[in-house]
CSV table of C-alpha atoms in Angstrom, one decimal:
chain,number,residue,atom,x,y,z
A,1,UNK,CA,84.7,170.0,49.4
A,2,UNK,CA,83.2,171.9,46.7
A,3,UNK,CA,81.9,168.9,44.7
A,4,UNK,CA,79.8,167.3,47.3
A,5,UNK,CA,78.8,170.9,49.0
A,6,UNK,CA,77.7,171.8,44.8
A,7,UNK,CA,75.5,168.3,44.8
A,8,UNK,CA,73.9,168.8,48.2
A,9,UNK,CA,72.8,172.2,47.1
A,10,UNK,CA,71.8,170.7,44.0
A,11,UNK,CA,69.7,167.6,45.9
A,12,UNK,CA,68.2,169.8,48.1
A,13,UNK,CA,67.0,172.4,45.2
A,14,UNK,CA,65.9,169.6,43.0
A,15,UNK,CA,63.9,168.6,45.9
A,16,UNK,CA,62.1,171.6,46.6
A,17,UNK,CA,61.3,172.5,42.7
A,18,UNK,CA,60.1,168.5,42.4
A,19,UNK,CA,58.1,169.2,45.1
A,20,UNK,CA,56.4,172.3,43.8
A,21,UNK,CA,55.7,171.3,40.1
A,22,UNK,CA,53.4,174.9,39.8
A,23,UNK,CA,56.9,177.0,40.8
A,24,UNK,CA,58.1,176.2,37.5
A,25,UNK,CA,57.6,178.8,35.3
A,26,UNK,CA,57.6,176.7,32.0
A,27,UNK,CA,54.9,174.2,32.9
A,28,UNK,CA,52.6,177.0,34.6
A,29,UNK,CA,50.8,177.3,31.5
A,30,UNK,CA,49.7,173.9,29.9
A,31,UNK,CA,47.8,171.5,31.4
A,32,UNK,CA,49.4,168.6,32.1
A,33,UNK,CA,47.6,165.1,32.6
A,34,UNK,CA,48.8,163.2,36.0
A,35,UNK,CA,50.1,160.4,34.2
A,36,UNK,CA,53.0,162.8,33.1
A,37,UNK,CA,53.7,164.6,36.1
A,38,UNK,CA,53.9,161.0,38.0
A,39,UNK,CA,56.7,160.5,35.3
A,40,UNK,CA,58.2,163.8,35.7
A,41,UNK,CA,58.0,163.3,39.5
A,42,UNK,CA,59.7,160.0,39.1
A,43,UNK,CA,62.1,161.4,37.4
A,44,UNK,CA,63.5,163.8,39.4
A,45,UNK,CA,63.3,161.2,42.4
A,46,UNK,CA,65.7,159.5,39.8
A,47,UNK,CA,68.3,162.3,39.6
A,48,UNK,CA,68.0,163.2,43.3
A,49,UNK,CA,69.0,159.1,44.1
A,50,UNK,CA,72.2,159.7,42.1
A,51,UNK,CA,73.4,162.3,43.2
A,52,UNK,CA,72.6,161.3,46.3
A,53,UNK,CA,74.9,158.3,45.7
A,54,UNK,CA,77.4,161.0,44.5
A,55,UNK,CA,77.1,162.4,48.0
A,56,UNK,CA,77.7,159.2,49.4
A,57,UNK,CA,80.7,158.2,47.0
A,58,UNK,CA,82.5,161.6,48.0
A,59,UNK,CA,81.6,160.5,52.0
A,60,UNK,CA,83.1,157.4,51.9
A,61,UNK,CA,86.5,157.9,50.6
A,62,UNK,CA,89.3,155.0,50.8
A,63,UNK,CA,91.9,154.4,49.1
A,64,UNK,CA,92.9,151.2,47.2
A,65,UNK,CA,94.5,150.5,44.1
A,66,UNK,CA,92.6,149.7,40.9
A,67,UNK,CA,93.1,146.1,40.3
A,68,UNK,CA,91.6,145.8,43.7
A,69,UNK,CA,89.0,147.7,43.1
A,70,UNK,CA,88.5,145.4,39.5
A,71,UNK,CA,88.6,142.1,41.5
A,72,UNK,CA,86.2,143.6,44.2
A,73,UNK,CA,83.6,144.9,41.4
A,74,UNK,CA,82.0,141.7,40.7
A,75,UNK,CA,81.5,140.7,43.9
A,76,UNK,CA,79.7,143.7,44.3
A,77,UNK,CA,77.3,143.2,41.1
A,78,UNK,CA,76.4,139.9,42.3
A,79,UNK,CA,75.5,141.1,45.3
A,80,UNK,CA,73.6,143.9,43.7
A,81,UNK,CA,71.6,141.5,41.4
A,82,UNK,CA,71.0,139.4,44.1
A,83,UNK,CA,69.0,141.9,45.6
A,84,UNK,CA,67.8,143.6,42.8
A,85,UNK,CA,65.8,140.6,41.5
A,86,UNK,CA,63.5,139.6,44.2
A,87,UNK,CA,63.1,143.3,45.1
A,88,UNK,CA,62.3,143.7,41.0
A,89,UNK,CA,59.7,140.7,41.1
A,90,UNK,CA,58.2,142.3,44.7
A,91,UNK,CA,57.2,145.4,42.8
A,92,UNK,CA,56.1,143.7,39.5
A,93,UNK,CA,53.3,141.9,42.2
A,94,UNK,CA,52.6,145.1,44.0
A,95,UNK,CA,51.7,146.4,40.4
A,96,UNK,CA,49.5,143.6,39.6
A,97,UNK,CA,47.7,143.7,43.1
A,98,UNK,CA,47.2,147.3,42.9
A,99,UNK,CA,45.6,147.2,39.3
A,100,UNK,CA,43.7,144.2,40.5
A,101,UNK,CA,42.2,146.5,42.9
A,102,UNK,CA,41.6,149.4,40.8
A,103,UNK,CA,40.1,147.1,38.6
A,104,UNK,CA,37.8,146.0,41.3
A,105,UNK,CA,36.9,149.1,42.3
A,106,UNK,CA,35.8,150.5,39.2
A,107,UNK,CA,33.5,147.3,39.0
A,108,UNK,CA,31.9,148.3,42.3
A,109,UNK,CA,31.3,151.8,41.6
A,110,UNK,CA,29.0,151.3,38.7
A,111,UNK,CA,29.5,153.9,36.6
A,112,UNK,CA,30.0,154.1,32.7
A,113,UNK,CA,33.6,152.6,33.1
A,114,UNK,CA,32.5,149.6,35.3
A,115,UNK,CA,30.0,148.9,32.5
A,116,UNK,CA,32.3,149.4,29.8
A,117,UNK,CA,35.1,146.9,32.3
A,118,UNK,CA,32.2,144.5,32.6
A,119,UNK,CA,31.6,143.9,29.1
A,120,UNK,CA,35.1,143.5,28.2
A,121,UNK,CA,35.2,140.8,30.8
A,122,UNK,CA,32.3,139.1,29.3
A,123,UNK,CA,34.0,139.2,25.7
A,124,UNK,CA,36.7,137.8,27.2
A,125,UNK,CA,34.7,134.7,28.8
A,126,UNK,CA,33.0,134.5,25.9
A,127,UNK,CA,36.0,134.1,24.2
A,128,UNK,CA,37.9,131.9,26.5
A,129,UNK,CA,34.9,129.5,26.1
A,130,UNK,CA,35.0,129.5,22.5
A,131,UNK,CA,39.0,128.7,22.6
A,132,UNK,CA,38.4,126.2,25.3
A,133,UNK,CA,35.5,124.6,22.8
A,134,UNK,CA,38.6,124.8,19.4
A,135,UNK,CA,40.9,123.2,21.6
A,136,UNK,CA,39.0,120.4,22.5
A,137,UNK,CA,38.0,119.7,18.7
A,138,UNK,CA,41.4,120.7,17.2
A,139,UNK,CA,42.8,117.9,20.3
A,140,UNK,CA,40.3,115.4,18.5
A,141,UNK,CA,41.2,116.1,15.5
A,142,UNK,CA,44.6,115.7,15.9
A,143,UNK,CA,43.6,112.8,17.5
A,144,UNK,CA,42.5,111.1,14.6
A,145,UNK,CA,45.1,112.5,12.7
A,146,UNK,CA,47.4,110.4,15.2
A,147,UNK,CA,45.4,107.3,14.6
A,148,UNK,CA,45.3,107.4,10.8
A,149,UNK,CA,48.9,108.0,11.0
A,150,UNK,CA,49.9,105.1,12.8
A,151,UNK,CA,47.7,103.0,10.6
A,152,UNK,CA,49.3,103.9,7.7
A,153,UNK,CA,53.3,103.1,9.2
A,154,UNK,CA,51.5,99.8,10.2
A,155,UNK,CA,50.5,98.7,6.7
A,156,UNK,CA,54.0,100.4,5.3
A,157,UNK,CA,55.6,97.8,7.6
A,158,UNK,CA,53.2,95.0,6.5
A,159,UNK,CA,53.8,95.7,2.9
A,160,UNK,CA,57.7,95.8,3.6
A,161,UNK,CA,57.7,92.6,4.7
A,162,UNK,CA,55.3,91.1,2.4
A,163,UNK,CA,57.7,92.1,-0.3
A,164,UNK,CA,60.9,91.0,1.2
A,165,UNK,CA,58.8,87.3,1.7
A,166,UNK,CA,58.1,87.6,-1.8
A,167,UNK,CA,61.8,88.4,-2.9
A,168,UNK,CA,63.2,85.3,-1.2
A,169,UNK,CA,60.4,82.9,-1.9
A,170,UNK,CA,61.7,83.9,-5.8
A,171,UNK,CA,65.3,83.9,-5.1
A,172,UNK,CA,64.6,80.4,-3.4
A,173,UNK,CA,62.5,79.3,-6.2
A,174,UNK,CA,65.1,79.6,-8.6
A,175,UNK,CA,68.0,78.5,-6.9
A,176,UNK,CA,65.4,75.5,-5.8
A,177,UNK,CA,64.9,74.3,-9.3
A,178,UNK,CA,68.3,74.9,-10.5
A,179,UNK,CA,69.6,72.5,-7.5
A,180,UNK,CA,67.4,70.0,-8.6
A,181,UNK,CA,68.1,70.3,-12.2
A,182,UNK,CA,71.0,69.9,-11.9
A,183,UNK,CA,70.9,67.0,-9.7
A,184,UNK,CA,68.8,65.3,-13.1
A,185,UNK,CA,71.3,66.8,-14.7
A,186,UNK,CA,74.3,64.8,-13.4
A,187,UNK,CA,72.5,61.8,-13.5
A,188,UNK,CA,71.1,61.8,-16.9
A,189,UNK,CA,74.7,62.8,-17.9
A,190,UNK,CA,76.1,59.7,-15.9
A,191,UNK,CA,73.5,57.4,-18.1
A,192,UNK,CA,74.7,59.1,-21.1
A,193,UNK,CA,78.3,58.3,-20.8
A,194,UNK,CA,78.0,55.2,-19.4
A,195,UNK,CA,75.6,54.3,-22.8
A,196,UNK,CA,77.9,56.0,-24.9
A,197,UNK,CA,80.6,53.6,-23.8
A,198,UNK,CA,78.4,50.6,-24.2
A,199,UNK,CA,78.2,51.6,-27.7
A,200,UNK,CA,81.0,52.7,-28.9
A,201,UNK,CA,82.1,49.2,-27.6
A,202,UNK,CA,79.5,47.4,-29.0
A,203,UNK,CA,80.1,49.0,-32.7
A,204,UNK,CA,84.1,48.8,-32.5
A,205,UNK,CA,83.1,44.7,-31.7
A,206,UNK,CA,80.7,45.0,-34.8
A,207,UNK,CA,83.7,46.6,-36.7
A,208,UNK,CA,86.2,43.9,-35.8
A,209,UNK,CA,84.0,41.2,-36.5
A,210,UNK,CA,82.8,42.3,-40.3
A,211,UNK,CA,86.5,43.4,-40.8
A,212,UNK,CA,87.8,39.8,-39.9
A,213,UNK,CA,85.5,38.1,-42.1
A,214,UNK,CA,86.7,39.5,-45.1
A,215,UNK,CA,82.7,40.1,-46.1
A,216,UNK,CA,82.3,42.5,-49.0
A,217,UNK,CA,79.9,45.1,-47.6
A,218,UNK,CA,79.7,47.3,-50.1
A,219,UNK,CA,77.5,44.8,-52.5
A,220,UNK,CA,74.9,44.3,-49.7
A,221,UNK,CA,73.4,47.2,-49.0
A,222,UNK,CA,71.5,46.3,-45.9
A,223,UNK,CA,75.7,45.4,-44.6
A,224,UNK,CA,76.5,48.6,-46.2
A,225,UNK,CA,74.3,50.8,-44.1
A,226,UNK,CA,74.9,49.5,-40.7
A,227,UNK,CA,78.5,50.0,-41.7
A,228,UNK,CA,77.9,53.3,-42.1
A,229,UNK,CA,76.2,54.5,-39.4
A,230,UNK,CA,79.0,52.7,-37.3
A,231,UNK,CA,81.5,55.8,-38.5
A,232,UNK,CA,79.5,58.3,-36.1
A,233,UNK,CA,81.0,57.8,-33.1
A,234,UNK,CA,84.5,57.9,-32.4
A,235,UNK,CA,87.0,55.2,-32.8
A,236,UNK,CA,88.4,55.2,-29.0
A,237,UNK,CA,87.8,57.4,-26.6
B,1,UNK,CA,90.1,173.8,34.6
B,2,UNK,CA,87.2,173.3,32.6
B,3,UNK,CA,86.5,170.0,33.8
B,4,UNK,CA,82.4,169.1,32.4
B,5,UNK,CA,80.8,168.3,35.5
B,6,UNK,CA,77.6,166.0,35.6
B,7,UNK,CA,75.9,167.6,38.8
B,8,UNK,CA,76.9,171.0,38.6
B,9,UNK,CA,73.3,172.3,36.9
B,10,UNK,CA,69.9,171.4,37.6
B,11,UNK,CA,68.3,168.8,35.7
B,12,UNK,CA,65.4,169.5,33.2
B,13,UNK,CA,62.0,168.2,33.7
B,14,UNK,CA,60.8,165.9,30.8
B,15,UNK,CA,64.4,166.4,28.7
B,16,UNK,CA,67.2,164.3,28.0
B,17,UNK,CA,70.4,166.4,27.3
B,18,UNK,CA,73.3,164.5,24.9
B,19,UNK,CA,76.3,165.3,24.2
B,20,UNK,CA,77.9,164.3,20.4
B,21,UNK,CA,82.0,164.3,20.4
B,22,UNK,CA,82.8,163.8,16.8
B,23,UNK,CA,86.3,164.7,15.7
B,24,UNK,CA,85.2,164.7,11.8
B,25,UNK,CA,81.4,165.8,12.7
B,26,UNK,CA,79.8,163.6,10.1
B,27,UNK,CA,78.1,161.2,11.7
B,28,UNK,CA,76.9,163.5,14.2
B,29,UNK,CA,75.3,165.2,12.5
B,30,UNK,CA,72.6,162.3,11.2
B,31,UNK,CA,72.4,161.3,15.4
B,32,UNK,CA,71.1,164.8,16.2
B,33,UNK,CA,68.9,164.9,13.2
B,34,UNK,CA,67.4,161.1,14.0
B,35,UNK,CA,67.7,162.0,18.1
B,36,UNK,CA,65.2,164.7,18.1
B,37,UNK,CA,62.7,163.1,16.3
B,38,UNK,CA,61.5,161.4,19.8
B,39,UNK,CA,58.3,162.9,21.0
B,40,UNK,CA,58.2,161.5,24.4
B,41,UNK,CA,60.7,163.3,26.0
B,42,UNK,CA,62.4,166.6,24.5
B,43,UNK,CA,65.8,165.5,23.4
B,44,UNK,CA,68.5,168.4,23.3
B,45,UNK,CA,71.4,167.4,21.7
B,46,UNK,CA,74.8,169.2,21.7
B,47,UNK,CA,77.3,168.6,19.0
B,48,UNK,CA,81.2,169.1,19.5
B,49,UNK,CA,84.6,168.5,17.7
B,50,UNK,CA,86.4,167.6,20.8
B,51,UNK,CA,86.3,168.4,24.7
B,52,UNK,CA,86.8,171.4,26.5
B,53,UNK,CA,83.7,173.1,25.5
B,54,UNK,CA,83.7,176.7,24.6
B,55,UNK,CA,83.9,178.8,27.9
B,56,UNK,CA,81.3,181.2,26.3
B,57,UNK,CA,78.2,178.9,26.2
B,58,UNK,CA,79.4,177.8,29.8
B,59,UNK,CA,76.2,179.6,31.6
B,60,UNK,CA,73.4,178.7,28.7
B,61,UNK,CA,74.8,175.3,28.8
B,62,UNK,CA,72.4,172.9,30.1
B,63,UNK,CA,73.2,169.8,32.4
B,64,UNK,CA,75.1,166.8,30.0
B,65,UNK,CA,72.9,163.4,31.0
B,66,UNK,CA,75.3,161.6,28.4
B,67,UNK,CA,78.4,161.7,26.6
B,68,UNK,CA,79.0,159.9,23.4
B,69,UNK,CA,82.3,159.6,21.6
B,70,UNK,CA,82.1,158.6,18.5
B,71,UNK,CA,85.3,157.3,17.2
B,72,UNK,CA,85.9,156.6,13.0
B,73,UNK,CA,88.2,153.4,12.9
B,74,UNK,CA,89.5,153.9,10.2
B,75,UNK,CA,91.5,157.5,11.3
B,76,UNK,CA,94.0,157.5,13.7
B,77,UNK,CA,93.4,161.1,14.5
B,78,UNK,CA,89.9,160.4,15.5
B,79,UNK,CA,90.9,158.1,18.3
B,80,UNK,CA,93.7,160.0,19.4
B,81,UNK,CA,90.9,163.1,19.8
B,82,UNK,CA,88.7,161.4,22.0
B,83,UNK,CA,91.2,160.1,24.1
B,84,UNK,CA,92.5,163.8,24.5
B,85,UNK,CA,88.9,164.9,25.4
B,86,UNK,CA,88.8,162.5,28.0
B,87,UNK,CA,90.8,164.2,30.1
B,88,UNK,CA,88.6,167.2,30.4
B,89,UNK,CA,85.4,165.2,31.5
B,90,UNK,CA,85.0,165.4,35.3
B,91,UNK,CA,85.8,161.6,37.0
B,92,UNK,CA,81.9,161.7,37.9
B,93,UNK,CA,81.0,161.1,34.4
B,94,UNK,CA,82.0,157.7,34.5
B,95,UNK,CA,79.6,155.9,36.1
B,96,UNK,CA,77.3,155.6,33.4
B,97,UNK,CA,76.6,159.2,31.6
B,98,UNK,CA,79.7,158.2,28.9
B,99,UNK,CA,79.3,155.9,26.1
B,100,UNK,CA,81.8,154.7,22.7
B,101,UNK,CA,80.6,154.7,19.5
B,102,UNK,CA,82.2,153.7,16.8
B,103,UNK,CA,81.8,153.5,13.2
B,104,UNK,CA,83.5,151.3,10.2
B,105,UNK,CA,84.4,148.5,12.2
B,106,UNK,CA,83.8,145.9,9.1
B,107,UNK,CA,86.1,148.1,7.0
B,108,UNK,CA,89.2,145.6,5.7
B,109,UNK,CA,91.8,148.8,6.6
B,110,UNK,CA,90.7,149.2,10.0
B,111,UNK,CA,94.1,148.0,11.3
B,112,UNK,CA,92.7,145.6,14.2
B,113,UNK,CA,95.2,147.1,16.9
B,114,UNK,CA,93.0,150.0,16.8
B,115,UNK,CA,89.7,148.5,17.2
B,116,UNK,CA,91.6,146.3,20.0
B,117,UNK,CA,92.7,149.7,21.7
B,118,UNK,CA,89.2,151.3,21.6
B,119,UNK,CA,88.0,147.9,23.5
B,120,UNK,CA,90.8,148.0,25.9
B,121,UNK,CA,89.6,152.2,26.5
B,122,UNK,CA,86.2,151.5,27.1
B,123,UNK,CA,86.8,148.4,29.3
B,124,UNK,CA,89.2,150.4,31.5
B,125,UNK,CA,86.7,153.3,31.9
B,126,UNK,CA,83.5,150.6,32.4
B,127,UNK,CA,81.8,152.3,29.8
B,128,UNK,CA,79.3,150.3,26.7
B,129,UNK,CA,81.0,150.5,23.7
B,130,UNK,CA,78.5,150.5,20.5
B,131,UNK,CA,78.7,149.3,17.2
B,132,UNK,CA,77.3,151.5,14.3
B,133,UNK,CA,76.9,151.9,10.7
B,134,UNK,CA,76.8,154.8,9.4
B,135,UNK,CA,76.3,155.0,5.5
B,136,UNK,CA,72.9,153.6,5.5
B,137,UNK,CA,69.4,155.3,6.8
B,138,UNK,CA,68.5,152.2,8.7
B,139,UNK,CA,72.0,151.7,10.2
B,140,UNK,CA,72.0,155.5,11.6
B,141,UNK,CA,68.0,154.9,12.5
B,142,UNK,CA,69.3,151.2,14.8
B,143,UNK,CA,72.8,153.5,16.5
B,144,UNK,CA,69.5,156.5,17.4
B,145,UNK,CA,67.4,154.1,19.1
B,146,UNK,CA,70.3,152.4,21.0
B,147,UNK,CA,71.6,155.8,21.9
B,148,UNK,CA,68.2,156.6,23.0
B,149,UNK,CA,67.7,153.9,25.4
B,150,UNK,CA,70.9,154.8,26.9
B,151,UNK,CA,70.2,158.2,27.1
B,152,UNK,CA,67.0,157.6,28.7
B,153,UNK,CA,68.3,155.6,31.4
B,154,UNK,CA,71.1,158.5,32.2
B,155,UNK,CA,68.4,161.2,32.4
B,156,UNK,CA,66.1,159.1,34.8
B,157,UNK,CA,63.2,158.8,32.9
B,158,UNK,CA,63.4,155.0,33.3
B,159,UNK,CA,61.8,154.4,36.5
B,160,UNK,CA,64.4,151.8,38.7
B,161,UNK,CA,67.2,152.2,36.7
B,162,UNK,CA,70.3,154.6,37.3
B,163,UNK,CA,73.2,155.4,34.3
B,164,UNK,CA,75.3,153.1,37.4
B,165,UNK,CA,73.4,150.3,37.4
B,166,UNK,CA,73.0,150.2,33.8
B,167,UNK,CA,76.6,151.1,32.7
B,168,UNK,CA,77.0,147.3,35.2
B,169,UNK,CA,74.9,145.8,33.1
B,170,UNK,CA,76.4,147.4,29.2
B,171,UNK,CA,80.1,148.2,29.9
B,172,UNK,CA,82.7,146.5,27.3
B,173,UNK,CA,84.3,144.1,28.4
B,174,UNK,CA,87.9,142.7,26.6
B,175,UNK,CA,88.0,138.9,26.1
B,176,UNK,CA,90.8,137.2,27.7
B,177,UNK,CA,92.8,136.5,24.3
B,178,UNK,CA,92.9,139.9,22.3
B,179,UNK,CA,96.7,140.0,23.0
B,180,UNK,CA,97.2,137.0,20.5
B,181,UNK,CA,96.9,137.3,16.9
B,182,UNK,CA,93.6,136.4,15.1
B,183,UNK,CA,93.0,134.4,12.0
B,184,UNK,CA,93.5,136.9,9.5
């Protein structure tokens, strides 16, 4: 087929020229650091492993309808992530262990870099040290702060219920007295009445007797004053 | 046929190669201007009304890593153009080297069947569909970056990740209900 016969004479071009950086006539003049060749190199392995895929897509032909094809696709991806991850965190720890190793053997060899290395990693204990030393006081502190805090909610809550004792003591107070007033109350009133009877009695008696005995009290006044006051009161309740 | 074939030209080292399908060539033109402006990597970028390209720049051409459409919601004409430009991109694009992008989506006369349509497109095809706003600088400066992450991916300069696998990761997807009518 002339698609996958075009890509295979691609890969196998792409190959060779990735392969022979110095062939290619517009790079032959600068210099380029290794950093960026390791990039450009990585990138053409890029291209090469798609259309090597392409290859492999044009191999492998069968035929099924689309929806299939829909419903199958997810399957597919999960199975592709499921791979990818651990494969992903494999060469995220192969990174690490190879820097880790660089690192170390810079340190051995001594030079102006190891020196340079080493003091960074003292700066960096130094450092840690010092953050170690802030924690510790800022957990202290914060500490305190904690203790403080709960000592102030403590006398909040003693000074809520101080003044709630203090609002019923009053309310009681109050309603206390005004229970025994009124208890005095009633009874003085009783007394009152029952005196009030006794005289209003007593003076109509007083009244009936001066007004049977035909006495002139007007003349007198000693008769005429007690007559008098005997007005104040009512005739009958 | 001038079908635009993604492996039909070697790829070039240290450059990224876009293509810019634009039936009003507007926006476009702000992409390429923000697009080449990354230093990394030499970004060429190509700019065209609508697919098939021009036989005569078929040999200076280079390889396409990544097509956009860009697709103005609120003309009809512009989605109609893209989807007749689609025909004349080789199946092999697919996989990742095509992307949507479309502009005035928060416009109150996009008609919402449209925008509906464009999600159903890129859904169908499994390609990302991007959202971008045009009038301001920092709107076209957000759609560059995005492209160029995209791009980057496409061209292999992103070490362990293929246009394939991303396009699995970024393709549109159409939510279950778009058939029933929103609360307008």
């Amino acid at each position: 087929m002339d698609l996958s016969d075009g890509v295979g004479n691609l890969h196998l071009m792409v190959e060779a020229a990735a392969l022979n950086p110095a062939a290619d006539s517009s790079n032959a003049q600068k210099d380029i650091p290794p950093a960026d060749m390791l990039r450009m190199n990585q990138q053409m392995s890029n291209q090469c492993f798609e259309m090597a895929v392409q290859l492999q897509a044009g191999k492998s032909k069968r035929s099924c309808s689309t929806s299939q094809a829909d419903r199958d696709l997810p399957d597919y991806v999960k199975e592709l992530e499921r791979v990818k991850t651990p494969n992903f965190n494999s060469t995220l720890i192969l990174h690490r262990m190879q820097m880790w190793h660089a690192i170390g053997e810079t340190l051995k060899r001594n030079d102006s870099e190891a020196v340079a290395l080493k003091a960074g990693n003292d700066l960096c204990m130094a450092l840690c040290s010092q953050i170690k030393l802030v924690q510790q006081e800022s957990k202290v502190l914060q500490d305190e702060i904690t203790e403080v805090q709960k000592k102030r909610l403590e006398m909040k809550r003693l000074i809520h219920e101080n003044m709630k004792e203090m609002e019923d003591l009053k309310s009681k107070k109050e309603h206390g007295d005004t229970e025994k007033y009124k208890a005095a109350l009633e009874k003085g009133q009783g007394n009152l009445e029952k005196y009030r009877k006794m005289s209003v009695m007593t003076q109509n008696v007083l009244r009936g007797i001066i007004l049977a005995c035909k006495i002139n009290w007007m003349d007198d006044p000693k008769l005429r004053d007690i007559v008098m006051t005997l007005e104040d009161l009512p005739f009958s309740d | 046929m001038s079908l635009l074939k993604p492996f039909s030209k070697l790829p070039g080292l240290n450059t990224a190669n876009i293509l810019l399908v634009e039936s009003e060539e507007q926006f476009q033109q702000s992409l390429a201007d923000g697009l080449v402006e990354e230093t990394a990597v030499t970004v060429n970028v190509r700019l065209a009304k609508s697919l098939p390209l021009p036989k005569e720049n078929e040999e200076s051409r280079p390889r396409i890593d990544l097509v956009v459409f860009i697709i103005n919601l609120t003309s009809e004409l512009s989605f109609q153009s893209a989807e007749a430009s689609l025909k004349y991109l080789d199946p092999g694009y697919f996989l990742g080297k095509v992307c949507f992008m479309v502009t005035n989506a928060r416009n109150a006369s996009v008609p919402t069947e449209r925008l509906d349509a464009v999600r159903k497109l890129a859904a169908a095809l499994h390609c990302p569909l991007l959202f971008a706003e045009d009038q301001t600088p920092d709107g076209v400066t957000n759609a560059t970056k995005r492209l160029l992450s995209i791009l980057k991916v496409s061209a292999g300069l992103v070490p362990m990740a293929t246009a394939l696998y991303l396009s699995s990761l970024t393709s549109c997807t159409v939510p279950p209900d778009i058939d029933q009518p929103s609360f307008d």
